[in-house]
GROMACS .gro file of C-alpha atoms in nm:
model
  308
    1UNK     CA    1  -0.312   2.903  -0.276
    2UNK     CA    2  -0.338   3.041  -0.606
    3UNK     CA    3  -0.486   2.797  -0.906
    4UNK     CA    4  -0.490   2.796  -1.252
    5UNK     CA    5  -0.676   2.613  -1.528
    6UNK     CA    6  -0.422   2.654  -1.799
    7UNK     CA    7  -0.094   2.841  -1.861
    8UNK     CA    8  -0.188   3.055  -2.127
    9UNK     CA    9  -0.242   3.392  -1.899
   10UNK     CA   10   0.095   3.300  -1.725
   11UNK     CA   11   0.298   3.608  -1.807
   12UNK     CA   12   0.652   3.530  -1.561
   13UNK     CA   13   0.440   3.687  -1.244
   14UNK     CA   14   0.772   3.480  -1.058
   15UNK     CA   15   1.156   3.528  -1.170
   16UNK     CA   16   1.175   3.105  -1.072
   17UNK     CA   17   0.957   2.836  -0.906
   18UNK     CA   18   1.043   2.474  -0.812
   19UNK     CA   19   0.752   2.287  -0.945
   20UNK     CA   20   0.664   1.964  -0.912
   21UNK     CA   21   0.447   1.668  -1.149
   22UNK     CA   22   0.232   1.470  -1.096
   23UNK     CA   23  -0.129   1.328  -1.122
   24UNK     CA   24  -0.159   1.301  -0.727
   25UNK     CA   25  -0.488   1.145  -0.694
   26UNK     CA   26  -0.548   1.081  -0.339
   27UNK     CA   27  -0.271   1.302  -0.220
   28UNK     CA   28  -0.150   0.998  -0.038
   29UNK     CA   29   0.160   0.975   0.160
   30UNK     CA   30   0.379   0.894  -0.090
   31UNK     CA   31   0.246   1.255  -0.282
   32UNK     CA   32   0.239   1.436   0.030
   33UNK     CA   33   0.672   1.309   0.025
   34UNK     CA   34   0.693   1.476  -0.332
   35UNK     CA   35   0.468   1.778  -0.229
   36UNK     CA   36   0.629   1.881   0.081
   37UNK     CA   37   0.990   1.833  -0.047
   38UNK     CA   38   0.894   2.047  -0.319
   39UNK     CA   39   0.738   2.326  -0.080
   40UNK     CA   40   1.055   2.294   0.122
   41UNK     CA   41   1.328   2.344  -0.181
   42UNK     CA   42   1.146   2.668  -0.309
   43UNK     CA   43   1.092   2.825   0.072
   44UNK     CA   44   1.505   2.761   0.063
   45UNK     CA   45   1.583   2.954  -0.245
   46UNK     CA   46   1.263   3.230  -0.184
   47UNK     CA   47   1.032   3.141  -0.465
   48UNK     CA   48   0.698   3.019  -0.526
   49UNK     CA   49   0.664   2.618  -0.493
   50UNK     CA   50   0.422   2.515  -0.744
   51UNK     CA   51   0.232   2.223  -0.832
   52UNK     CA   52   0.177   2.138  -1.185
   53UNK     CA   53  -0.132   1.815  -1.237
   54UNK     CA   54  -0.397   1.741  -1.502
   55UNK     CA   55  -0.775   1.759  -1.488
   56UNK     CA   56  -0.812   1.372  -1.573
   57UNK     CA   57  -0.578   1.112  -1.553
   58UNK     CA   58  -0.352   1.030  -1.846
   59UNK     CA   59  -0.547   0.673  -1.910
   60UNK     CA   60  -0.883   0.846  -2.035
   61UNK     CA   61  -0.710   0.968  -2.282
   62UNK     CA   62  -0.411   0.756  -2.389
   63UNK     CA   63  -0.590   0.387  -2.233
   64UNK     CA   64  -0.975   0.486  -2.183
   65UNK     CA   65  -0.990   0.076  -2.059
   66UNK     CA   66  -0.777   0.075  -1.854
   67UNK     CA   67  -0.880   0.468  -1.665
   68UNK     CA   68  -0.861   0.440  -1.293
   69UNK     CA   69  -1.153   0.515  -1.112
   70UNK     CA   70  -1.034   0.828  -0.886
   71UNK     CA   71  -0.951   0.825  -0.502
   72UNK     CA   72  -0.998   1.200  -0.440
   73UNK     CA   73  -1.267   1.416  -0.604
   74UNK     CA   74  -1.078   1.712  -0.804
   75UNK     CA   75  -1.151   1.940  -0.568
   76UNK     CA   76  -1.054   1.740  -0.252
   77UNK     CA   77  -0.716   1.736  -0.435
   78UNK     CA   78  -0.713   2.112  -0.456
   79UNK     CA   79  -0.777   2.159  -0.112
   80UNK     CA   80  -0.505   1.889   0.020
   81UNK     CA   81  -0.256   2.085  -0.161
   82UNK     CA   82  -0.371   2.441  -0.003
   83UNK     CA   83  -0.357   2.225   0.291
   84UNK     CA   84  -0.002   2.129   0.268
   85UNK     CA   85   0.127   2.472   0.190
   86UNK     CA   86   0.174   2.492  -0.201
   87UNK     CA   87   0.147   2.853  -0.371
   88UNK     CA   88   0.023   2.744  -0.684
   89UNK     CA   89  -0.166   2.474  -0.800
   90UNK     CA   90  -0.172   2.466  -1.228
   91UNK     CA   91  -0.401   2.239  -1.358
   92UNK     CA   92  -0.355   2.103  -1.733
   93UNK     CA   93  -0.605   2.015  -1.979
   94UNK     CA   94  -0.493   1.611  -2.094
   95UNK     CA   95  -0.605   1.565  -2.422
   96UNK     CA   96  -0.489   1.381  -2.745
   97UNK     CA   97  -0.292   1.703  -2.832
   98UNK     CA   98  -0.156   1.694  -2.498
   99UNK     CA   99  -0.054   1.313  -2.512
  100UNK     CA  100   0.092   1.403  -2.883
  101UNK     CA  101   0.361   1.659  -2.709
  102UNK     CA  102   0.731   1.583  -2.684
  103UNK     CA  103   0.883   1.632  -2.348
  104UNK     CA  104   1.136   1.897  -2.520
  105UNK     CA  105   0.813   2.112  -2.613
  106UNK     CA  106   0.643   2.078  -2.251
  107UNK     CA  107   0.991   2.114  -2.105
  108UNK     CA  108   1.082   2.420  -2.309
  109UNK     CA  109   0.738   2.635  -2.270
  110UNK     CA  110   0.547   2.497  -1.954
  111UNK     CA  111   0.809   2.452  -1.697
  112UNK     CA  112   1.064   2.684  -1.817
  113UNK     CA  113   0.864   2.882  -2.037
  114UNK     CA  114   0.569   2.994  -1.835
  115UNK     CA  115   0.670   2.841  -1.511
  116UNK     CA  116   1.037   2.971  -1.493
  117UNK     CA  117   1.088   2.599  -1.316
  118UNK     CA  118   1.465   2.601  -1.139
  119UNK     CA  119   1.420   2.290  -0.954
  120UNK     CA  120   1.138   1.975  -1.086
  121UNK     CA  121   1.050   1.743  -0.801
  122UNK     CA  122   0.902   1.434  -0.891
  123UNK     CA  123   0.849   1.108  -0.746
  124UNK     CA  124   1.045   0.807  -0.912
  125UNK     CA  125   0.848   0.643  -1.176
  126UNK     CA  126   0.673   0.992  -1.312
  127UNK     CA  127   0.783   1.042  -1.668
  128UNK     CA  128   0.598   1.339  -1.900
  129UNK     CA  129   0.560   1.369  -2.282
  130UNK     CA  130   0.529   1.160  -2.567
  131UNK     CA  131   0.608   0.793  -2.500
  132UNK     CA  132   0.723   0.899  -2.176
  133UNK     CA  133   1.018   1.051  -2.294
  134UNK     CA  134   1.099   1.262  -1.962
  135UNK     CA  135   1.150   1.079  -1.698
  136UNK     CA  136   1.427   1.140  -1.409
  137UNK     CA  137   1.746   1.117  -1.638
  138UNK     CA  138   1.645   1.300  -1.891
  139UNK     CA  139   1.521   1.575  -1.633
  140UNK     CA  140   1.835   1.593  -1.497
  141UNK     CA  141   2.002   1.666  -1.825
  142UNK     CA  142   1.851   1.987  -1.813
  143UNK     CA  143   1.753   2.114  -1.475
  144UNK     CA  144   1.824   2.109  -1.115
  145UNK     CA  145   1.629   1.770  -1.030
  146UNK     CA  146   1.502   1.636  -0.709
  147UNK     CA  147   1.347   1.283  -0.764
  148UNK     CA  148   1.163   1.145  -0.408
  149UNK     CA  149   1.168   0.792  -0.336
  150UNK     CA  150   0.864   0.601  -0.248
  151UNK     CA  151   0.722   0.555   0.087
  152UNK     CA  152   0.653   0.226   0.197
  153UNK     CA  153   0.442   0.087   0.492
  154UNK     CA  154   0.419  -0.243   0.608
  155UNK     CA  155   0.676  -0.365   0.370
  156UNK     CA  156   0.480  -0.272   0.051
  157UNK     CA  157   0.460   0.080  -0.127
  158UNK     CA  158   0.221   0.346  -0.100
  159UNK     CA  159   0.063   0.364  -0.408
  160UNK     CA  160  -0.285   0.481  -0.571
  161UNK     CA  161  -0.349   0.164  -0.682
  162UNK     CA  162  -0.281   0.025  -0.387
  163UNK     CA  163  -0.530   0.232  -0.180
  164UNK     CA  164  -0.791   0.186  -0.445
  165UNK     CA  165  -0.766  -0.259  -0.369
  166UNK     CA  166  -0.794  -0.099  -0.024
  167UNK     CA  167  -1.120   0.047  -0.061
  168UNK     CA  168  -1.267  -0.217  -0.319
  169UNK     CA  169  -1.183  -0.501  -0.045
  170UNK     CA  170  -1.363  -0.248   0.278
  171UNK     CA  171  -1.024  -0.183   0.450
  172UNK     CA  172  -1.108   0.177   0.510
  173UNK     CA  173  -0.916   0.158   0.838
  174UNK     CA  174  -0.563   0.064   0.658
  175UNK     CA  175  -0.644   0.293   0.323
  176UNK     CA  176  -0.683   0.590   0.583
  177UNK     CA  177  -0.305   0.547   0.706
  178UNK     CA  178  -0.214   0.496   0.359
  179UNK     CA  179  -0.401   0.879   0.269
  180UNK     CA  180  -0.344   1.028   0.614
  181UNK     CA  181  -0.692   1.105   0.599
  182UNK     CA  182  -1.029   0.905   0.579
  183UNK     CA  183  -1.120   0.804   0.240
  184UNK     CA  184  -1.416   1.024   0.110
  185UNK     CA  185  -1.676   0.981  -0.103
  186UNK     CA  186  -1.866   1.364  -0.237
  187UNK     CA  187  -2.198   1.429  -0.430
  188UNK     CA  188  -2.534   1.539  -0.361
  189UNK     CA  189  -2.803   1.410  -0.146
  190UNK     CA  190  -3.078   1.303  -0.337
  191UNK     CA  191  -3.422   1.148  -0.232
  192UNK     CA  192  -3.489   0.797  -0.115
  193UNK     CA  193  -3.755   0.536  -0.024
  194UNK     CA  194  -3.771   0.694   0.289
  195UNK     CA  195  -3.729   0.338   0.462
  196UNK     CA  196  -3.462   0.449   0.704
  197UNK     CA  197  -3.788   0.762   0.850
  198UNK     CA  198  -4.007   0.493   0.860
  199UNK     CA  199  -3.813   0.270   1.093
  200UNK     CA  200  -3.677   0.579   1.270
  201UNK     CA  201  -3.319   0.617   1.160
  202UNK     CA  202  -3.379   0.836   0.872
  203UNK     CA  203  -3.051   0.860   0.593
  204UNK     CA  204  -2.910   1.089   0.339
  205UNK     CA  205  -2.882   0.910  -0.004
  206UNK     CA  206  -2.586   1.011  -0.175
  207UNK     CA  207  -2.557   1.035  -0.570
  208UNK     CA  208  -2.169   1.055  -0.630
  209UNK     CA  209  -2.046   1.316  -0.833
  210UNK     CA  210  -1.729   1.169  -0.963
  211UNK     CA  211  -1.606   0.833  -1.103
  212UNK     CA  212  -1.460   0.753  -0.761
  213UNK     CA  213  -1.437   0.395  -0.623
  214UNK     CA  214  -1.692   0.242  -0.392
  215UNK     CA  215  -1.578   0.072  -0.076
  216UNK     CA  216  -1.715  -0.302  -0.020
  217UNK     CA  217  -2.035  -0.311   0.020
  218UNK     CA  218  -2.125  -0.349   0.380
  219UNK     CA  219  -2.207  -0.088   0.701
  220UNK     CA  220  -1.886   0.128   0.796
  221UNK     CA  221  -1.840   0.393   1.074
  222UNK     CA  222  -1.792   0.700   0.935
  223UNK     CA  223  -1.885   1.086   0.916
  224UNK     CA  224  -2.114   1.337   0.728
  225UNK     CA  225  -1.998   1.667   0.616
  226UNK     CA  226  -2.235   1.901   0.445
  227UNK     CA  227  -2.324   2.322   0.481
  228UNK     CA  228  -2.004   2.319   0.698
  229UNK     CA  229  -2.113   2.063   0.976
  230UNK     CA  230  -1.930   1.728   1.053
  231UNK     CA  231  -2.193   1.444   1.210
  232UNK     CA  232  -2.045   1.166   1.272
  233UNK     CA  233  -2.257   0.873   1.045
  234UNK     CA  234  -2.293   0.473   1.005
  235UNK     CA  235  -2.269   0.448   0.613
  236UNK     CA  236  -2.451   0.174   0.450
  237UNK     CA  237  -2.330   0.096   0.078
  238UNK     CA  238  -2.568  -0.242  -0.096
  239UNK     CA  239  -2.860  -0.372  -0.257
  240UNK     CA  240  -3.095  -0.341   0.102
  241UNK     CA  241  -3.172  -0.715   0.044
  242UNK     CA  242  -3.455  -0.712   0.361
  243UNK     CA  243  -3.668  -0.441   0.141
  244UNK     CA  244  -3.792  -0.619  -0.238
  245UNK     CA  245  -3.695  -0.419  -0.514
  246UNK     CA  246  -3.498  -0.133  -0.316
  247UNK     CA  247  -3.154  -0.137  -0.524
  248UNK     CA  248  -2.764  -0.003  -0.481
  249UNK     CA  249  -2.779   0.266  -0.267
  250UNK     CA  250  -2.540   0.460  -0.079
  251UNK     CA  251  -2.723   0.628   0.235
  252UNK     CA  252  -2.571   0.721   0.573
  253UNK     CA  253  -2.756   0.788   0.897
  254UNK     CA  254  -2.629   1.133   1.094
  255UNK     CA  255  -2.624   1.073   1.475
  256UNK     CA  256  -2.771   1.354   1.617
  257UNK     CA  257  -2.894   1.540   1.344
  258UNK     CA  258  -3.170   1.724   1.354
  259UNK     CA  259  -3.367   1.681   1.084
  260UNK     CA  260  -3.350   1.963   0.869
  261UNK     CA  261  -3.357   1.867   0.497
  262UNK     CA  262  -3.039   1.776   0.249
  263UNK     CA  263  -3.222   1.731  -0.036
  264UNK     CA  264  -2.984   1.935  -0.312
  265UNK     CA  265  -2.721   1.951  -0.056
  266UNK     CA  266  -2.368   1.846  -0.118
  267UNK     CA  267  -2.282   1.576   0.080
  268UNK     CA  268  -1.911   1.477   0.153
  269UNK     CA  269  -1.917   1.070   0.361
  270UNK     CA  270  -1.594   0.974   0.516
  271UNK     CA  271  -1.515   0.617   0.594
  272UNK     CA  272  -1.332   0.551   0.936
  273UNK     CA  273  -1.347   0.169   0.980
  274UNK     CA  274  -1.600  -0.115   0.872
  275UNK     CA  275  -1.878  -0.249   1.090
  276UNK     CA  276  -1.981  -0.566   0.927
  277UNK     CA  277  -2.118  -0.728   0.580
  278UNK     CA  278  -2.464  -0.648   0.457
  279UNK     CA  279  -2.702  -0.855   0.608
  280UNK     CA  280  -3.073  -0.975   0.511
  281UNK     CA  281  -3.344  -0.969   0.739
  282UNK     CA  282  -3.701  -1.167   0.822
  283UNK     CA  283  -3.857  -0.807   0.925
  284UNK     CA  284  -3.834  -0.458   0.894
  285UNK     CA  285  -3.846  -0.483   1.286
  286UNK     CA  286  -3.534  -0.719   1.256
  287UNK     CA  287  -3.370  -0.428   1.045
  288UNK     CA  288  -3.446  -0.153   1.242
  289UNK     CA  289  -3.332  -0.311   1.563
  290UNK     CA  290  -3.008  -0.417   1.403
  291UNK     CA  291  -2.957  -0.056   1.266
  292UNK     CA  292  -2.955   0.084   1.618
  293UNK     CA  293  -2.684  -0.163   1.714
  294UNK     CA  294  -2.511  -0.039   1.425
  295UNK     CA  295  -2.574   0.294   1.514
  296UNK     CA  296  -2.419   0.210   1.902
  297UNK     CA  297  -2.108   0.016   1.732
  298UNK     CA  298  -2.014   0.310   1.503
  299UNK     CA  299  -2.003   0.543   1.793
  300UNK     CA  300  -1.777   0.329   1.966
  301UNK     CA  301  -1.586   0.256   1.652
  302UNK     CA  302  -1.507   0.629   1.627
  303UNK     CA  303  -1.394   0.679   1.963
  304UNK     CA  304  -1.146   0.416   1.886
  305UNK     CA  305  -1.053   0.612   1.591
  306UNK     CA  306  -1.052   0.964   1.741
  307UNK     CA  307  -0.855   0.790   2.059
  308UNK     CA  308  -0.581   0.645   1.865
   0.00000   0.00000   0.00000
C-alpha cells in the first residue's frame, strides 16, 4: 500500500479510484464494512481503491474538549488498512483552514480533482466540509455513492465510542470482537523501580506514545510485541498500592523472555482478557507470590483465547 501525507504531489497517476472517508480510528468492524466494500467496488471496475483519513480527529480542531482519546495509534491504522487490501492510504492535514472548507471545494479538487474519485464509500453518519455540508444526499447529487450501514453486535452498534467505554470499564475481551483484533496500547519501554527483578518477575514499563485510552486499571492477560517478537505478557496498569510512593505505571511481565534489555525499545502491549482488580498487599512476599498466580492464570487465559 502506497501512502500519502497530502495531495499536493498528486498529479492523476490513476484515470479513476473509488475512495472512501473516514476518520477510522480503531479500524473496527464497522470500518473494516466501509473499507472492504470500498476495496471490492474498485477491484470491479479495475482501479485503485483508496482511502482518504486525517492525521487527528476533527474534535482537536473544531471541539478541542470534547477530542477523543484514540483507539489505534496512527500507524496501527496504517497498517490495518495495508492489511485489508487498500492501494492507497491519503492522509489529510485537519486544521482550522481545513474545517473552514466547503464540501463543493473538497469535493471539486480532492476527490475529483486529485483523486479522480468515481465511486465515494462512506459509512452512514460521515458528512465532510463546512458545517457538515456533505453528507450521503448531497454525495449522491454528484457521484456514484455507496453509503454502508452500520454493523451491530449484540443488539447495539459498533462504534468508536463504544469500544473506547469498552476499554475504560476493562472489557478487553468484548472490545476485541468489537476491533477484530486485541486492543493495543504502543510506546517505548522506559526504566522502572526495578520492583518486579527484585521479586523475580522482572517488567517492561511502558511510556505511551499517543493520547490513546487506558484500560481499567487492574492485571489483564495479554502479549508483548517489540524488535519483531510476540511474548505472551500479564499487563499490570495502577498505582502499585503494596510499594509506598511507586505511582501509575503501566508494566507487563514477558513469560519466557530472556532477559535481554528494552530500555529505548518500542513496545507494542495487547490486551486479551482481564485477570482481576488491583490488589494491595501486607508484603512484598504476598506480592510476588500473587504475581506468579497471575502469571499461571494469564497463560491459561490465553489458551482460552487462542482456543476459541
Amino acid at each position: 500500500m502506497r501512502t500519502v501525507y497530502g495531495v499536493s504531489a498528486l498529479t492523476g497517476e490513476w484515470p479513476s479510484s473509488t475512495v472512501c472517508i473516514g476518520v477510522f480510528d480503531g479500524v473496527h468492524l464497522g470500518h473494516q464494512q466501509v473499507l472492504r466494500t470500498a476495496i471490492a467496488d474498485a477491484r470491479a471496475h479495475g482501479r485503485p481503491a483508496i482511502v482518504v483519513t486525517f492525521d487527528q480527529h476533527p474534535l482537536a480542531v473544531l471541539r478541542p474538549e470534547r477530542k477523543p482519546q484514540l483507539i489505534s495509534a496512527p500507524d496501527a491504522v496504517l497498517t490495518q488498512f495495508a492489511k485489508l487490501g487498500l492501494d492507497v492510504a491519503v492522509v489529510l492535514p485537519f486544521t482550522a483552514e481545513t474545517a473552514k472548507t466547503t464540501a463543493q471545494e473538497f469535493f471539486d479538487k480532492t476527490l475529483k480533482g486529485k483523486l479522480k474519485a468515481e465511486t465515494i464509500v462512506i459509512g452512514e453518519d460521515f458528512a465532510f466540509g463546512h458545517n457538515r455540508e456533505g453528507d450521503k444526499d448531497w454525495i449522491r447529487q454528484r457521484c456514484k455513492t455507496i453509503v454502508v450501514p452500520p454493523v451491530e453486535m449484540d443488539g447495539e452498534r459498533v462504534s468508536s465510542t463504544r469500544i473506547r467505554n469498552l476499554v475504560r470499564e476493562g472489557d478487553v475481551a468484548f472490545a476485541r470482537r468489537l476491533l477484530d483484533a486485541p486492543y493495543t496500547l504502543t510506546g517505548v519501554v522506559v526504566p522502572g523501580r526495578q520492583l518486579g527483578k527484585t521479586l523475580g518477575i522482572p517488567t517492561a514499563n511502558l511510556a505511551p506514545l499517543h493520547d490513546q485510552v487506558l484500560p481499567r486499571i487492574g492485571i489483564y492477560a495479554g502479549q508483548a510485541h517489540t524488535n519483531g517478537a510476540t511474548f505472551d505478557a500479564a499487563i499490570s496498569i495502577g498505582e502499585r498500592p503494596t510499594v509506598e510512593d511507586a505511582g501509575f505505571a503501566i508494566e507487563a511481565h514477558l513469560l519466557d523472555w530472556e532477559e535481554f534489555s528494552l530500555y529505548g525499545n518500542a513496545l507494542s502491549l495487547s490486551f486479551w482478557s482481564r485477570i482481576r482488580d488491583e490488589a494491595r498487599f501486607d508484603s512484598l512476599e504476598e506480592l510476588a507470590a500473587q504475581m506468579k498466580r497471575d502469571v499461571d492464570s494469564v497463560r491459561s487465559a490465553l489458551e482460552v483465547a487462542s482456543a476459541g
